[in-house]
Short mmCIF file of C-alpha atoms and ligand atoms in Angstrom, two decimals:
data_model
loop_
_atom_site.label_atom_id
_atom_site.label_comp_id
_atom_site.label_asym_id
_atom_site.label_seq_id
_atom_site.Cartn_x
_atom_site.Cartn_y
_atom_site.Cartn_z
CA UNK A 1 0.00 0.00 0.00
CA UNK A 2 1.38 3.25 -0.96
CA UNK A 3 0.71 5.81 1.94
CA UNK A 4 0.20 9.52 1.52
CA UNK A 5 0.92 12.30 4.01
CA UNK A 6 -2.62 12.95 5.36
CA UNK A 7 -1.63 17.23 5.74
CA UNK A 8 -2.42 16.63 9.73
CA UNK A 9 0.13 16.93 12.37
CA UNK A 10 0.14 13.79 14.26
CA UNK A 11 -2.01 11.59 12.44
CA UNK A 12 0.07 9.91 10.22
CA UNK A 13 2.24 8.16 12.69
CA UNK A 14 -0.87 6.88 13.71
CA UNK A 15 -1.70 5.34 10.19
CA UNK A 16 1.39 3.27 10.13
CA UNK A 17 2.74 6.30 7.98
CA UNK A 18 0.01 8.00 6.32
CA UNK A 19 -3.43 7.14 4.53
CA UNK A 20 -3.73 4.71 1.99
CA UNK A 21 -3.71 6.03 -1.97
CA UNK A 22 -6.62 5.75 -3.35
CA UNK A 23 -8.91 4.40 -0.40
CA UNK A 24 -11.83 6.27 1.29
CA UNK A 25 -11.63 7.71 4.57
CA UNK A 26 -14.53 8.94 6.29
CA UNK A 27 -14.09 11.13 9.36
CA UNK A 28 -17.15 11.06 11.89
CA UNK A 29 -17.57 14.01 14.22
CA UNK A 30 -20.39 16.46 16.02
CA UNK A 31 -20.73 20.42 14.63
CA UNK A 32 -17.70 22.16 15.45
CA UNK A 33 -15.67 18.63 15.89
CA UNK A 34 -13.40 19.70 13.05
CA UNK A 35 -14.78 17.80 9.89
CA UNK A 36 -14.47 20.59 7.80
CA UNK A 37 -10.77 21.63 9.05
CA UNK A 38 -9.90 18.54 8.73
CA UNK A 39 -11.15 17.93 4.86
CA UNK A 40 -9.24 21.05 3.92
CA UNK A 41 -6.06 20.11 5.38
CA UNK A 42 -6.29 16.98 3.35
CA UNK A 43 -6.67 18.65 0.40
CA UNK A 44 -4.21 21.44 0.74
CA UNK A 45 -1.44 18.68 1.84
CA UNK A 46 -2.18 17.15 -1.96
CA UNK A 47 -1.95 20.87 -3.35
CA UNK A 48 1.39 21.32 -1.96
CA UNK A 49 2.90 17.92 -3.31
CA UNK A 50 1.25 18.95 -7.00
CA UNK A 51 -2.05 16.73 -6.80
CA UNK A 52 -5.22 18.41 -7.63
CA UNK A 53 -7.91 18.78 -5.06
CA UNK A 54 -11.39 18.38 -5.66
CA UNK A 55 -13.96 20.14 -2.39
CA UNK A 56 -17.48 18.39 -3.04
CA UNK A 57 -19.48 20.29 -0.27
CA UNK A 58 -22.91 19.44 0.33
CA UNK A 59 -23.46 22.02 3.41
CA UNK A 60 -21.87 25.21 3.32
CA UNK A 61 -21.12 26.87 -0.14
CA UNK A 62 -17.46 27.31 -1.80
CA UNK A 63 -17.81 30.87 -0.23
CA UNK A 64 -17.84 30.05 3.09
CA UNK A 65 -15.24 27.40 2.75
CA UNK A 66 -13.01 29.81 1.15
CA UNK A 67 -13.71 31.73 4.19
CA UNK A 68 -13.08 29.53 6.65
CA UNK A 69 -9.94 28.18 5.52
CA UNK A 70 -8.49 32.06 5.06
CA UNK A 71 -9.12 32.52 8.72
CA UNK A 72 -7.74 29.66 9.27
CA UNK A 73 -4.34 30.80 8.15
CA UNK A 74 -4.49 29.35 4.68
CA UNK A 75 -4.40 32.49 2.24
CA UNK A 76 -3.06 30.83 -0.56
CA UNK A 77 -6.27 28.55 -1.46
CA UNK A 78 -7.04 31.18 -3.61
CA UNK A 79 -4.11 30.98 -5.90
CA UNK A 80 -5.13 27.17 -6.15
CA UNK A 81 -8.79 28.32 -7.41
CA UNK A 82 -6.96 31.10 -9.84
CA UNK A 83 -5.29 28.50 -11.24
CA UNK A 84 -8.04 25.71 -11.34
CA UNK A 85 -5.73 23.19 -9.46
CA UNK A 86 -8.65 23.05 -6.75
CA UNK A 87 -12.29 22.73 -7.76
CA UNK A 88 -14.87 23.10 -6.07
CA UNK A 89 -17.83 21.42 -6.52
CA UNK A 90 -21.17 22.95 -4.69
CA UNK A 91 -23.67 20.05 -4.35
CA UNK A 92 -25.41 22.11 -1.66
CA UNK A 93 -28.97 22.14 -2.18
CA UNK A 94 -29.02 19.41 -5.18
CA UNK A 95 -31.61 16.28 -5.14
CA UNK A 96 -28.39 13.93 -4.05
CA UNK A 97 -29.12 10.61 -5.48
CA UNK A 98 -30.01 12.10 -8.86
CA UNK A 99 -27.06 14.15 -9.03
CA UNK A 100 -24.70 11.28 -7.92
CA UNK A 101 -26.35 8.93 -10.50
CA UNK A 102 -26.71 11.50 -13.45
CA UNK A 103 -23.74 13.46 -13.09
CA UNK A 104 -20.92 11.62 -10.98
CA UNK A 105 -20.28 8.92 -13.77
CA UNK A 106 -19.43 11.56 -16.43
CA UNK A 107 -17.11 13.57 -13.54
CA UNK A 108 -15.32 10.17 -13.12
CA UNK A 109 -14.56 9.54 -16.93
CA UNK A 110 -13.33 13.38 -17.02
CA UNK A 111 -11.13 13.11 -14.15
CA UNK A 112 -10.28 9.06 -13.77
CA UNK A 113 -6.62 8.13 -12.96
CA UNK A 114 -6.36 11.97 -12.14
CA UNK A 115 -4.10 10.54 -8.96
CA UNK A 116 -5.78 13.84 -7.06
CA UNK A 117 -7.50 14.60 -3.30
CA UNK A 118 -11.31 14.32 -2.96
CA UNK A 119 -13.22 15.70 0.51
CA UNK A 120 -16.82 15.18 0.58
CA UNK A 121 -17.66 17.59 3.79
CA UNK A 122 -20.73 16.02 4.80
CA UNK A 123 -21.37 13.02 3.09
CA UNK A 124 -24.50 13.09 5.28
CA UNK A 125 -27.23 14.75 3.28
CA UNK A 126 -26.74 11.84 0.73
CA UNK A 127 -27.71 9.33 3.38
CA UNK A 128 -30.83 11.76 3.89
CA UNK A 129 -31.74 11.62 -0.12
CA UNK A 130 -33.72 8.07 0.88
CA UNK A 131 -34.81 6.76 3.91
CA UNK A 132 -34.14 3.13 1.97
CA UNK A 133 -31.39 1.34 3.49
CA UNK A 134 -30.57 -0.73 0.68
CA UNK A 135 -30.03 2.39 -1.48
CA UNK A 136 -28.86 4.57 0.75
CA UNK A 137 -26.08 1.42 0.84
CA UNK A 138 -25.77 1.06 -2.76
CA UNK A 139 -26.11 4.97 -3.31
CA UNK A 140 -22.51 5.48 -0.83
CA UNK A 141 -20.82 2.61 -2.09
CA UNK A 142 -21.14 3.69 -5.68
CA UNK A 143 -19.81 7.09 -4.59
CA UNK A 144 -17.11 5.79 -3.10
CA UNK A 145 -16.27 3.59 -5.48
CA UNK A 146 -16.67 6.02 -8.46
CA UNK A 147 -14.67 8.63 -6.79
CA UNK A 148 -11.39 6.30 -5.57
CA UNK A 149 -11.11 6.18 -9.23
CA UNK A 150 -10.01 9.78 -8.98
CA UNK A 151 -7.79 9.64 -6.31
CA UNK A 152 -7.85 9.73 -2.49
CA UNK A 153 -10.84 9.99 -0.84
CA UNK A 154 -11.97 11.28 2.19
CA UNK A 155 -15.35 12.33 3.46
CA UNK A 156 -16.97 13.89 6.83
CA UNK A 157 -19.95 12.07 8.57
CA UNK A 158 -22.08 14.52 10.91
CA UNK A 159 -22.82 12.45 14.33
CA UNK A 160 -26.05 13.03 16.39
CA UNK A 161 -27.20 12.00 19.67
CA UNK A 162 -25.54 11.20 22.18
CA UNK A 163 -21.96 11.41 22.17
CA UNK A 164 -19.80 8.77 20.64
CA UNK A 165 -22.24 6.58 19.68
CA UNK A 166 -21.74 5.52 16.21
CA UNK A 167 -24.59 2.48 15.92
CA UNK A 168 -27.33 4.53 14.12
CA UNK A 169 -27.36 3.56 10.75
CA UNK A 170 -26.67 6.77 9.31
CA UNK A 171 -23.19 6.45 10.61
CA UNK A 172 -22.80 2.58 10.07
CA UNK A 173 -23.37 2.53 6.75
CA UNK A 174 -20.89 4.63 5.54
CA UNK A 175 -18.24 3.19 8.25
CA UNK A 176 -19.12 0.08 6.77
CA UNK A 177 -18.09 0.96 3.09
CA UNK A 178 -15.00 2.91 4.53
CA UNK A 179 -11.52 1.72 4.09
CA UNK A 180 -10.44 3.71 7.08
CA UNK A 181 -12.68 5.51 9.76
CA UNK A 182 -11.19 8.28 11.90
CA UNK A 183 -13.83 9.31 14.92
CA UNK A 184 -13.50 13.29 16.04
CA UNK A 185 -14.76 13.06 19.64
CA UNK A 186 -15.83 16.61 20.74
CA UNK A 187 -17.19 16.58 24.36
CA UNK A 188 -18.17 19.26 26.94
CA UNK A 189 -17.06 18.22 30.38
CA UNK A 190 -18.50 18.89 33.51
CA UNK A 191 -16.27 22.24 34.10
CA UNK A 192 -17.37 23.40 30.92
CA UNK A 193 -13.84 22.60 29.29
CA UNK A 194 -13.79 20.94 25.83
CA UNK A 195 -12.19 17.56 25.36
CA UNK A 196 -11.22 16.47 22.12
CA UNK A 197 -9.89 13.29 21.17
CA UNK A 198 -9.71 11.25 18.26
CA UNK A 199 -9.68 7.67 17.63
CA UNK A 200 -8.76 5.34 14.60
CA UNK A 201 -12.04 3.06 14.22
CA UNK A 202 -10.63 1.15 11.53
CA UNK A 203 -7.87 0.94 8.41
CA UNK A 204 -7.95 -1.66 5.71
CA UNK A 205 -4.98 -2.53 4.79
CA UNK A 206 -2.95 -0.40 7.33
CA UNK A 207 -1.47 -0.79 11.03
CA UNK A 208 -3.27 1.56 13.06
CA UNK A 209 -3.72 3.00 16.32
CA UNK A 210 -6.34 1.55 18.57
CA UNK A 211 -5.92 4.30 21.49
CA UNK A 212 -7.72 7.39 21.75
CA UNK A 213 -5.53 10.71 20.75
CA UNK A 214 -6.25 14.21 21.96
CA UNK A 215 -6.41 17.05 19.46
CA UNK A 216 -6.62 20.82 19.38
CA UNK A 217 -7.89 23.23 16.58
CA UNK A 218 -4.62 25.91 16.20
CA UNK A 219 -5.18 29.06 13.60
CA UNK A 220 -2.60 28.45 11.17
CA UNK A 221 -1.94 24.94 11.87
CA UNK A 222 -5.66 23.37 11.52
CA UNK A 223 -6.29 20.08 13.94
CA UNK A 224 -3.25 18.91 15.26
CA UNK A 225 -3.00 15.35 16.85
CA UNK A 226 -1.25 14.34 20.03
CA UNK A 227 -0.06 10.50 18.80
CA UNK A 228 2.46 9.96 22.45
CA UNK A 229 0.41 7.50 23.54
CA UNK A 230 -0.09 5.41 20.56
CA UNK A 231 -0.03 1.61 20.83
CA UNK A 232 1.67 1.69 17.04
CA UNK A 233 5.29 1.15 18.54
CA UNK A 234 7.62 1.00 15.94
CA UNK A 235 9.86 -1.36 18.12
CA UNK A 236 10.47 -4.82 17.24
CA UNK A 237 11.70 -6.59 20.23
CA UNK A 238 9.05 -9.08 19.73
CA UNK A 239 11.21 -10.76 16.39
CA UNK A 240 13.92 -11.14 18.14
CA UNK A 241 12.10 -13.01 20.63
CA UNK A 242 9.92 -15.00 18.65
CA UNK A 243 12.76 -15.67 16.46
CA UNK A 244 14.38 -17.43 19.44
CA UNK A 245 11.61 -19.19 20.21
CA UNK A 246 10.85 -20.56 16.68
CA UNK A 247 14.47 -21.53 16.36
CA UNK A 248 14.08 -23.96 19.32
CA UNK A 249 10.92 -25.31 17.79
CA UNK A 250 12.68 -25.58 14.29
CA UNK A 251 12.28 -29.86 14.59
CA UNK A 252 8.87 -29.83 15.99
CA UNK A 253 7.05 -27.87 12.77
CA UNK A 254 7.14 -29.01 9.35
CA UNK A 255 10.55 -27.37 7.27
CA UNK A 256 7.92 -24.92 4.76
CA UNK A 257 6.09 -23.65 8.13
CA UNK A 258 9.20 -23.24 9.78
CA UNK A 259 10.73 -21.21 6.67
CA UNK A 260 7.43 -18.96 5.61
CA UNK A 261 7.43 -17.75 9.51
CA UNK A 262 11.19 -16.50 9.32
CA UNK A 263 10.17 -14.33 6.73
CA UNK A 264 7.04 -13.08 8.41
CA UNK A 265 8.96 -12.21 11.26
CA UNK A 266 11.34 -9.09 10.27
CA UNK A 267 7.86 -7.43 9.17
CA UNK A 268 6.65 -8.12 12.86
CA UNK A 269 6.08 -5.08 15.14
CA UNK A 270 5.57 -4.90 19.37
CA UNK A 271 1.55 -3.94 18.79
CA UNK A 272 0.99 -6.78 16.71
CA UNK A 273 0.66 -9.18 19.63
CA UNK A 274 -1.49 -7.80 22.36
CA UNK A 275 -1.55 -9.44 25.18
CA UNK A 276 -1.16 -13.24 23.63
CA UNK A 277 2.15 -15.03 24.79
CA UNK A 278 4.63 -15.80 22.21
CA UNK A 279 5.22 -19.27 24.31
CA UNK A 280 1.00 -19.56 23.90
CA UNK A 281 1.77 -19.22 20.17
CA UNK A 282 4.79 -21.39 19.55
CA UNK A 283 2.64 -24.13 21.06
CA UNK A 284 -0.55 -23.23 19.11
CA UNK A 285 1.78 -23.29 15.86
CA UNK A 286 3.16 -26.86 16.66
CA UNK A 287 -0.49 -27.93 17.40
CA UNK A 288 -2.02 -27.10 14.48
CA UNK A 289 0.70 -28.92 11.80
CA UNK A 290 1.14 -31.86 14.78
CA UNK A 291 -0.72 -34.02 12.12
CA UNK A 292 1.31 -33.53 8.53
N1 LIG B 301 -9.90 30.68 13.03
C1 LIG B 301 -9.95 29.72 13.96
N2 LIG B 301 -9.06 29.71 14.96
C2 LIG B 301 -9.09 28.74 15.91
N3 LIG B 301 -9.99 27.76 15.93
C3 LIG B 301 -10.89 27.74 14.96
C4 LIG B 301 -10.92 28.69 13.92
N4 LIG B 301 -11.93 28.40 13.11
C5 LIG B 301 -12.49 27.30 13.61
N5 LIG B 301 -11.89 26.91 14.74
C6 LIG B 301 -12.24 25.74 15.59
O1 LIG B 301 -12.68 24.74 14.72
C7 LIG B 301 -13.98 24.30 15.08
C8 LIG B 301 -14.90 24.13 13.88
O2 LIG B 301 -14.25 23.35 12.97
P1 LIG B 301 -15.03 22.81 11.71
O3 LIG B 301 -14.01 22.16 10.90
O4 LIG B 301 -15.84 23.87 11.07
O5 LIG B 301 -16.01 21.75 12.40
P2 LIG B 301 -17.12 20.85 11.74
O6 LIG B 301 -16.94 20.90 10.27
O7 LIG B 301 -16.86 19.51 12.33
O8 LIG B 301 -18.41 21.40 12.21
C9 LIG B 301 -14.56 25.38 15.93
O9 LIG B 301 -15.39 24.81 16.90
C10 LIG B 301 -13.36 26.05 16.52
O10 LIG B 301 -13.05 25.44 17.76
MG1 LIG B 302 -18.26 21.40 8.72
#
């Protein structure tokens, strides 16, 4: 998998080095979680490194985008309109599934193979368009499909209710079709103060953190992620170890076991094995090819 910088401070260490080219990320979060921030620091990362970056918005128009990111400290988007190497396309206010069926496959042939960044900042209004569950399925999945052909994806999810819970199935639909799923958790505690933290949910094809990660908002730096406590060690003790191990077991497991496992192990990391012991796994690997 080639990895991309994801244009956020911290959160690439916590992708096992970035997010996956062409896959679909979608980022879940409350109002003022950081969605938004978030999508346009994806997309001005890609600008930087000469990809083009495509801003579907289906809530607030380019305007206010434009805004937004100017106050955020990024002045320069508008040299990347000027020069048409961001496009912006205002979906705000369209009949969704119409205009993803009529006029997304005809974007895709224009743009296919285009290697560039695409935010969808909310994909939630599409999962509005039909209260059918088996379209609003099919209708996401085609999107995301369609538009991976572009480039990178990644798209914001609006939560509701109660905090952090992600079960409704406006939310699990799209975290279903996801190949990663980053969760901005935005709460108001007790003293009034704002926590923020944000965890990976899941990553195809990817390490990835399973901790929870605080975050701030900064003017001129966007969200930036705090990844010190992340379970995604780079060490790699455990090969050495297991390597002992599965040398002293060399006559007990067949020759082709023994030799496909020495190869797995220099890719081997600490936060592979959780809490299982590598004894507990030695024996479970003799065990299972007792027999041949
Ligand atoms: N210019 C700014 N300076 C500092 N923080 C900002 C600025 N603009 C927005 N924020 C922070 O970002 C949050 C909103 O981010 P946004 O990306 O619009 O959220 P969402 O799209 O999830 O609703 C605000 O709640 C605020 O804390
Ligand atoms: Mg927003």
């Amino acid at each position: 998998m080639n990895k991309i910088k994801s244009g956020i401070y911290g959160l690439n260490s916590l992708l096992d080095g970035g997010i996956n080219e062409n896959s679909a990320t979608v980022v879940i979060g409350c109002s003022g979680a950081g969605k938004t921030t978030l999508a346009t620091q994806f997309i001005r990362r890609g600008l930087e490194l000469g990809q083009e970056g495509i801003f579907v918005s289906l809530d607030e128009n380019k305007e206010q985008i434009i805004k937004e990111a100017i106050q955020m400290g990024w002045k320069k988007i508008v040299d990347y309109i000027d020069e048409e190497k961001l496009v912006f396309i205002d979906a705000s206010g369209h009949e969704f599934s119409a205009f993803i069926k009529r006029e997304l496959p005809s974007f895709v042939a224009d743009w296919k193979g285009a290697n560039a960044r695409i935010s969808i900042d909310p994909l939630t209004p599409v999962m509005w368009s039909t209260p059918d569950r088996y379209e609003q399925r099919e209708l996401i999945g085609f999107m995301l499909k369609e538009t991976r052909k572009v480039g990178t994806v990644l798209a914001t999810l609006e939560e509701h209710g109660m905090a952090g819970d992600l079960s409704g199935n406006e939310t699990v639909i799209p975290m279903y079709l996801a190949d990663c799923v980053i969760h901005l958790k935005s709460i108001h505690d007790a003293d009034g103060g704002l926590q923020r933290r944000l965890k990976i949910m899941k990553c195809r094809s990817s390490r990835h953190s399973k901790t929870e990660h605080p975050y701030t908002i900064v003017k001129g730096l966007g969200i930036v992620v705090d990844p010190d406590n992340s379970t995604l060690m780079p060490s790699k003790k455990i090969s050495e170890e297991l390597a002992v191990i599965l040398n002293q077991n060399k006559g007990n497991i067949p020759a082709r076991v023994y030799g496909r496992l020495t190869e797995v192990l220099e890719d081997l990391r600490d936060d592979d094995f959780s809490s299982i012991k590598l004894e507990t796994l030695m024996r479970e690997i003799i065990s299972e090819y007792m027999d041949d």
